[in-house]
Coordinates of C-alpha atoms in Angstrom, one line a residue:
X1 CA -0.1 -0.3 0.2
X2 CA 1.3 3.4 -1.2
X3 CA -1.1 5.5 1.3
X4 CA -5.3 5.5 1.6
X5 CA -6.6 7.3 -1.6
X6 CA -10.0 8.8 -1.9
X7 CA -11.7 6.2 -4.1
X8 CA -11.7 2.5 -4.7
X9 CA -11.4 1.9 -8.3
X10 CA -8.5 4.4 -8.0
X11 CA -6.4 2.6 -5.9
X12 CA -6.9 -0.5 -8.5
X13 CA -6.4 1.6 -11.6
X14 CA -3.0 2.9 -10.2
X15 CA -1.5 -0.2 -9.1
X16 CA -2.5 -2.3 -13.3
X17 CA -0.2 1.4 -13.8
X18 CA 2.5 -0.2 -11.6
X19 CA 2.4 -2.9 -12.2
X20 CA 2.0 -2.3 -16.3
X21 CA 5.0 -0.5 -16.3
X22 CA 7.3 -3.3 -14.2
X23 CA 5.9 -5.7 -16.8
X24 CA 7.3 -4.1 -19.9
X25 CA 10.7 -2.8 -17.8
X26 CA 11.2 -6.8 -16.9
X27 CA 10.3 -7.8 -19.9
X28 CA 12.7 -5.8 -22.3
X29 CA 15.7 -5.9 -20.1
X30 CA 15.4 -9.3 -20.0
X31 CA 15.2 -9.6 -24.0
X32 CA 18.0 -8.0 -24.1
X33 CA 20.6 -9.5 -21.4
X34 CA 19.7 -12.7 -22.1
X35 CA 21.3 -12.1 -26.1
X36 CA 24.4 -10.1 -24.7
X37 CA 26.6 -9.6 -22.4
X38 CA 25.1 -7.2 -19.4
X39 CA 27.5 -5.6 -16.9
X40 CA 25.6 -4.3 -13.4
X41 CA 26.2 -3.0 -10.3
X42 CA 24.9 -1.8 -7.3
X43 CA 26.1 0.9 -5.1
X44 CA 24.4 1.0 -1.2
X45 CA 23.1 4.1 0.8
X46 CA 21.7 4.9 4.0
X47 CA 21.5 9.3 4.7
X48 CA 20.8 10.5 8.3
X49 CA 19.2 14.3 8.5
X50 CA 18.3 16.1 10.9
X51 CA 16.1 19.8 10.7
X52 CA 15.5 23.2 12.0
X53 CA 13.5 25.8 10.1
X54 CA 11.2 29.1 11.4
X55 CA 8.1 28.4 9.3
X56 CA 8.5 25.4 7.8
X57 CA 4.1 25.3 6.4
X58 CA 5.7 29.1 5.3
X59 CA 2.4 30.7 7.2
X60 CA 2.1 34.5 7.4
X61 CA -0.2 33.6 10.7
X62 CA 1.1 33.4 13.9
X63 CA 3.2 30.1 13.5
X64 CA 6.4 28.1 16.0
X65 CA 9.6 26.5 15.5
X66 CA 10.0 23.0 13.4
X67 CA 12.9 20.6 14.0
X68 CA 13.0 17.2 12.4
X69 CA 15.1 14.1 11.4
X70 CA 14.8 12.2 8.1
X71 CA 16.5 8.9 7.3
X72 CA 17.4 7.8 4.1
X73 CA 18.2 4.1 2.4
X74 CA 19.3 4.3 -1.0
X75 CA 20.1 2.3 -3.5
X76 CA 21.5 2.1 -6.9
X77 CA 21.6 0.0 -10.2
X78 CA 22.6 0.0 -13.3
X79 CA 22.9 -1.9 -16.5
X80 CA 24.7 -2.4 -19.9
X81 CA 25.7 -3.9 -23.3
X82 CA 26.0 -2.6 -26.1
X83 CA 23.1 -1.8 -26.7
X84 CA 20.6 -1.3 -23.4
X85 CA 21.0 0.7 -20.3
X86 CA 19.0 0.8 -17.9
X87 CA 19.8 2.9 -14.5
X88 CA 17.8 3.1 -11.0
X89 CA 17.9 5.2 -7.2
X90 CA 15.1 3.3 -5.1
X91 CA 15.3 5.3 -2.0
X92 CA 12.7 5.7 1.4
X93 CA 12.6 8.9 3.6
X94 CA 12.0 7.9 7.0
X95 CA 10.5 11.1 7.9
X96 CA 9.7 13.0 11.6
X97 CA 8.8 16.8 12.7
X98 CA 8.2 18.0 15.7
X99 CA 8.2 21.0 17.3
X100 CA 5.3 23.4 15.3
X101 CA 4.2 20.8 13.8
X102 CA 4.5 16.9 14.5
X103 CA 4.1 14.4 11.2
X104 CA 4.6 11.3 10.2
X105 CA 5.3 10.5 6.8
X106 CA 7.4 7.6 4.3
X107 CA 8.5 9.0 0.6
X108 CA 9.1 6.2 -1.3
X109 CA 11.6 7.1 -5.1
X110 CA 11.1 4.0 -7.4
X111 CA 11.7 5.6 -11.4
X112 CA 13.2 3.7 -14.2
X113 CA 15.5 4.7 -17.4
X114 CA 15.8 2.4 -20.0
X115 CA 16.8 3.5 -23.0
X116 CA 17.7 0.9 -25.9
X117 CA 19.7 1.4 -29.5
X118 CA 19.6 0.2 -33.0
X119 CA 21.8 1.4 -35.7
X120 CA 18.8 3.5 -36.5
X121 CA 16.5 4.0 -33.8
X122 CA 16.6 4.2 -29.5
X123 CA 13.6 3.7 -27.9
X124 CA 13.6 4.7 -24.7
X125 CA 11.6 5.1 -21.2
X126 CA 11.1 6.6 -17.9
X127 CA 9.0 6.1 -15.4
X128 CA 7.9 5.2 -12.6
X129 CA 6.6 5.9 -8.5
X130 CA 7.1 8.6 -7.1
X131 CA 5.8 9.7 -3.8
X132 CA 6.8 12.9 -1.6
X133 CA 5.0 15.5 0.4
X134 CA 3.7 18.2 -1.1
X135 CA 6.7 20.8 0.5
X136 CA 9.5 18.2 -1.5
X137 CA 8.3 18.0 -4.7
X138 CA 5.2 20.6 -6.0
X139 CA 6.5 23.8 -3.8
X140 CA 9.7 24.0 -6.4
X141 CA 8.3 23.2 -9.0
X142 CA 5.4 25.7 -8.9
X143 CA 6.0 28.2 -6.3
X144 CA 2.6 27.1 -4.9
X145 CA 1.5 24.4 -2.2
X146 CA -2.2 24.9 -0.4
X147 CA -1.7 22.2 1.8
X148 CA 1.6 19.4 4.4
X149 CA 0.4 16.1 2.6
X150 CA 1.5 13.5 0.6
X151 CA 1.3 13.2 -2.6
X152 CA 1.8 10.0 -5.1
X153 CA 2.9 10.2 -8.4
X154 CA 2.8 7.5 -10.9
X155 CA 4.8 8.2 -14.3
X156 CA 4.8 6.1 -17.5
X157 CA 6.6 8.2 -21.0
X158 CA 8.5 5.7 -23.7
X159 CA 9.5 7.7 -26.6
X160 CA 11.6 6.6 -29.9
X161 CA 13.4 8.2 -32.1
X162 CA 14.5 7.0 -35.7
X163 CA 17.9 8.5 -37.3
X164 CA 16.1 9.4 -41.2
X165 CA 19.5 10.6 -43.2
X166 CA 23.2 11.3 -41.0
X167 CA 21.4 15.0 -39.8
X168 CA 17.5 14.5 -39.3
X169 CA 15.3 11.8 -37.2
X170 CA 12.3 11.3 -36.1
X171 CA 10.9 11.3 -33.3
X172 CA 8.0 10.6 -30.8
X173 CA 6.5 10.4 -27.0
X174 CA 4.2 9.9 -25.3
X175 CA 3.2 11.3 -21.7
X176 CA 1.7 9.9 -18.6
X177 CA 1.5 11.0 -15.0
X178 CA -1.9 10.4 -12.8
X179 CA -1.7 12.1 -9.2
X180 CA -3.4 11.6 -6.0
X181 CA -2.9 13.2 -2.5
X182 CA -4.1 11.8 1.0
X183 CA -5.9 15.2 2.1
X184 CA -9.3 16.1 1.1
X185 CA -8.6 20.2 0.0
X186 CA -6.4 18.9 -3.2
X187 CA -8.3 17.8 -6.5
X188 CA -6.7 14.3 -7.0
X189 CA -5.8 14.8 -11.6
X190 CA -4.0 13.3 -14.4
X191 CA -2.3 14.8 -17.1
X192 CA -2.3 12.8 -21.2
X193 CA -0.4 13.2 -23.9
X194 CA 1.9 12.8 -26.8
X195 CA 3.9 14.5 -29.8
X196 CA 5.5 14.2 -32.6
X197 CA 8.3 15.9 -34.4
X198 CA 12.0 16.5 -36.7
X199 CA 15.6 17.2 -34.9
X200 CA 17.8 17.7 -37.5
X201 CA 21.4 18.6 -36.6
X202 CA 22.4 21.8 -38.8
X203 CA 26.3 21.9 -37.9
X204 CA 28.7 19.8 -36.3
X205 CA 28.0 23.0 -32.8
X206 CA 23.5 23.3 -33.9
X207 CA 20.7 20.9 -33.2
X208 CA 16.9 22.2 -34.3
X209 CA 13.9 20.3 -33.0
X210 CA 10.5 21.2 -34.0
X211 CA 7.5 18.9 -31.5
X212 CA 4.4 19.0 -33.1
X213 CA 2.3 18.1 -29.2
X214 CA -0.7 17.5 -28.1
X215 CA -2.1 17.0 -23.0
X216 CA -4.9 16.5 -21.9
X217 CA -5.8 17.3 -18.2
X218 CA -8.3 17.0 -16.0
X219 CA -9.4 15.8 -12.5
X220 CA -10.7 12.7 -11.4
X221 CA -11.8 13.0 -7.9
X222 CA -13.1 16.4 -8.4
X223 CA -17.1 17.4 -7.1
X224 CA -17.1 20.3 -9.9
X225 CA -14.3 18.5 -13.0
X226 CA -12.6 20.8 -14.7
X227 CA -10.2 18.9 -18.4
X228 CA -8.3 21.2 -20.3
X229 CA -6.7 20.2 -23.9
X230 CA -3.7 22.2 -25.0
X231 CA -2.8 21.1 -28.3
X232 CA 0.6 23.6 -29.7
X233 CA 3.7 23.5 -31.7
X234 CA 7.6 23.7 -30.5
X235 CA 11.1 24.3 -31.6
X236 CA 14.0 24.6 -30.2
X237 CA 17.5 25.5 -30.9
X238 CA 20.9 24.4 -28.8
X239 CA 24.6 25.7 -29.6
X240 CA 27.2 25.2 -28.7
X241 CA 29.2 27.8 -27.9
X242 CA 32.1 25.7 -27.3
X243 CA 33.2 22.6 -25.6
X244 CA 32.4 23.9 -22.0
X245 CA 29.4 26.5 -23.0
X246 CA 25.5 25.3 -24.5
X247 CA 22.7 27.2 -24.7
X248 CA 19.3 26.7 -25.7
X249 CA 16.4 28.4 -26.7
X250 CA 13.1 27.3 -27.1
X251 CA 8.9 28.6 -27.4
X252 CA 6.0 27.9 -29.0
X253 CA 2.1 28.1 -28.3
X254 CA 0.1 26.3 -27.2
X255 CA -4.2 26.8 -27.7
X256 CA -5.7 26.6 -24.5
X257 CA -9.2 24.4 -24.2
X258 CA -10.9 24.3 -20.5
X259 CA -14.1 23.3 -19.5
X260 CA -15.1 23.9 -15.9
X261 CA -18.4 21.8 -14.0
X262 CA -20.3 24.3 -11.6
X263 CA -23.5 24.4 -10.0
X264 CA -25.1 26.9 -12.4
X265 CA -23.5 24.8 -16.0
X266 CA -20.3 23.6 -17.4
X267 CA -17.5 27.3 -18.3
X268 CA -16.2 26.8 -21.2
X269 CA -12.4 29.0 -22.3
X270 CA -10.0 29.5 -24.9
X271 CA -6.8 31.3 -24.7
X272 CA -4.4 30.5 -27.5
X273 CA -0.5 30.1 -24.6
X274 CA 2.5 31.3 -25.4
X275 CA 6.0 29.0 -23.9
X276 CA 9.2 29.8 -24.2
X277 CA 12.0 28.8 -22.2
X278 CA 16.6 29.0 -22.0
X279 CA 18.7 27.5 -21.0
X280 CA 22.6 28.0 -20.8
X281 CA 25.8 25.6 -19.1
X282 CA 28.5 26.2 -19.0
X283 CA 31.7 24.6 -17.4
X284 CA 34.9 25.4 -15.7
X285 CA 37.9 23.7 -15.4
X286 CA 37.2 23.9 -11.0
X287 CA 33.4 24.7 -11.5
X288 CA 29.8 24.7 -13.3
X289 CA 27.3 27.1 -13.9
X290 CA 23.2 26.5 -15.3
X291 CA 21.1 28.9 -16.0
X292 CA 17.4 28.0 -16.6
X293 CA 14.4 30.7 -17.5
X294 CA 11.2 28.6 -18.3
X295 CA 7.2 29.7 -18.6
X296 CA 5.0 27.1 -18.8
X297 CA 1.8 25.9 -17.9
X298 CA 1.6 23.5 -15.1
X299 CA -0.6 21.1 -13.1
X300 CA -2.0 21.7 -10.1
X301 CA -3.0 20.1 -7.1
X302 CA -5.8 23.4 -6.6
X303 CA -7.4 21.4 -9.2
X304 CA -7.5 23.9 -12.2
X305 CA -3.7 24.5 -14.9
X306 CA -1.4 27.6 -13.5
X307 CA 0.4 29.0 -15.6
X308 CA 4.2 29.5 -14.0
X309 CA 7.7 31.8 -14.5
X310 CA 9.9 29.7 -13.2
X311 CA 13.7 30.8 -13.8
X312 CA 16.9 28.9 -12.3
X313 CA 20.3 29.5 -11.6
X314 CA 22.2 26.5 -9.8
X315 CA 26.8 26.4 -9.8
X316 CA 29.2 24.8 -8.2
X317 CA 32.7 25.1 -7.4
X318 CA 35.1 22.0 -6.4
X319 CA 37.7 23.6 -3.5
X320 CA 39.8 20.6 -3.4
X321 CA 39.4 16.8 -3.8
X322 CA 36.9 16.2 -0.7
X323 CA 35.1 19.8 -0.7
X324 CA 32.4 20.9 -2.8
X325 CA 30.8 24.0 -2.6
X326 CA 26.8 24.4 -4.4
X327 CA 24.6 27.4 -4.5
X328 CA 21.3 27.7 -5.9
X329 CA 18.5 30.7 -6.2
X330 CA 15.1 29.6 -8.2
X331 CA 11.9 31.8 -8.8
X332 CA 9.1 31.5 -9.3
X333 CA 5.0 33.5 -10.8
X334 CA 2.6 31.7 -10.8
X335 CA -1.2 32.6 -11.8
X336 CA -4.5 30.7 -12.7
X337 CA -5.4 30.0 -16.9
X338 CA -8.7 29.8 -15.3
X339 CA -11.0 32.2 -13.3
X340 CA -11.9 29.8 -10.5
X341 CA -11.7 26.0 -8.7
X342 CA -13.0 24.3 -6.4
X343 CA -15.4 27.3 -4.9
X344 CA -12.4 29.8 -4.7
X345 CA -10.6 31.9 -6.5
X346 CA -6.7 31.1 -7.2
X347 CA -4.1 34.4 -6.3
X348 CA -1.5 35.3 -8.3
X349 CA 2.0 33.7 -5.7
X350 CA 5.4 34.7 -5.4
X351 CA 7.9 31.8 -4.6
X352 CA 11.7 33.0 -4.0
X353 CA 14.1 30.2 -2.9
X354 CA 17.9 30.3 -1.9
X355 CA 20.4 27.9 -0.8
X356 CA 24.2 27.1 0.0
X357 CA 25.3 23.4 -0.1
X358 CA 28.4 22.7 2.0
X359 CA 29.3 18.8 0.9
X360 CA 32.6 17.5 2.5
X361 CA 33.9 13.3 1.4
X362 CA 35.9 13.9 5.5
X363 CA 36.7 9.2 4.6
X364 CA 36.7 7.5 2.0
X365 CA 32.8 5.9 2.3
X366 CA 31.5 8.9 4.3
X367 CA 30.1 12.2 3.4
X368 CA 28.1 15.2 5.2
X369 CA 26.3 18.0 4.2
X370 CA 25.4 21.4 5.4
X371 CA 22.8 23.7 4.1
X372 CA 21.4 26.8 5.3
X373 CA 17.7 27.7 2.7
X374 CA 15.7 30.7 2.5
X375 CA 11.8 31.1 1.5
X376 CA 9.7 33.7 1.1
X377 CA 6.7 33.7 -0.5
X378 CA 4.2 36.2 -1.4
X379 CA 0.0 36.3 -2.2
X380 CA -1.8 38.2 -4.2
X381 CA -4.9 38.9 -1.6
X382 CA -5.4 39.3 2.1
X383 CA -2.7 36.0 2.7
X384 CA -0.4 38.9 2.8
X385 CA 3.6 37.3 3.0
X386 CA 5.3 34.9 4.8
X387 CA 9.1 33.9 5.1
X388 CA 11.3 30.9 6.2
X389 CA 15.3 30.2 7.7
X390 CA 15.7 26.8 7.7
X391 CA 19.2 24.5 8.0
X392 CA 19.6 21.0 8.0
X393 CA 22.8 18.1 8.9
X394 CA 23.2 15.4 7.0
X395 CA 25.7 12.2 7.1
X396 CA 25.9 9.8 4.4
X397 CA 27.5 5.8 4.5
X398 CA 27.5 4.6 0.6
X399 CA 30.1 2.2 0.7
X400 CA 31.9 0.3 -1.9
X401 CA 29.7 -0.4 -5.3
X402 CA 29.2 -3.4 -6.1
X403 CA 29.9 -5.3 -9.9
X404 CA 29.5 -8.6 -11.3
X405 CA 28.8 -8.9 -14.8
X406 CA 27.7 -12.2 -17.1

């Protein structure tokens, strides 16, 4: 059992998706590994973390400080042949908070990545189960959290690329995700879509991609349902300025059509939304810098699609062979793409987080991390703004990787 679901039939449905995903992956891996020599590796680890947060729920209301502990067993699995690559990092977080918040919960992560190559084709799959809490994953992705609760999300994303010529390839993919919350305040939803297009290698340094896509979003347990479809076109250009500097620019329209159910009847709306993104990665001798910006449509537990403007800067610097410094700055502006859901209006919001982190490998199999995080959130409503200060100290034990082949 991965937690409480609001509708019994959904439990069977999500379980079936998980079994199908696992069966699909095992069959593909088994067929390939039977015919080719394979190398497998297992890398176990165990981490313990202590945290302090001055405002865990980022609420503008009176609150108390919170303290917490995390215990994280994990194992990284990898397999490789001449044609097939398989990787996964299975992990769990056993979490407890006390003080301002008294909570106990368990996170589970079972991702899977598979890539199979032939002379002209590349077949891929990413997916699996993510069971986390909304403050861990959803807040960082959207800048919006309406409740502190567990989120269960299954994803299933197969892709296929076929090379037509040395420079031209055709691409296709399917997107599926099913998300449920263990809170009556939030709305479960499902996302289904597909994409297809062309990838052309203009030169050794330039690559252009043209994709058409279709996505359908709908709530699955709301008394007043909401659904939206947004087909669109996206063009992207990737340019390698040098061996250490790469940039990508993309954008295109989405033709949004939505239907909201209300006690007085359905409300339909149509809109054209222009989405865009840009990213740059720079590698230095002892450092790396990544900058990205994206304007996107994102599903939310509020029961509708929200439009996000998300910018992120991440820098890493290797101080010595055993000491690394990481600094991350994230900013998100969010607004609703429909007027109301669940009987209320979605307010525009702003979210900013800054986090420096220092990692020290003090023994061959031992590593410690110390970090500080500042978070700030503001709603365009009477709720006002909130901020928090948090610190974290973590120790991780990672014994030598186990490798074997056949």
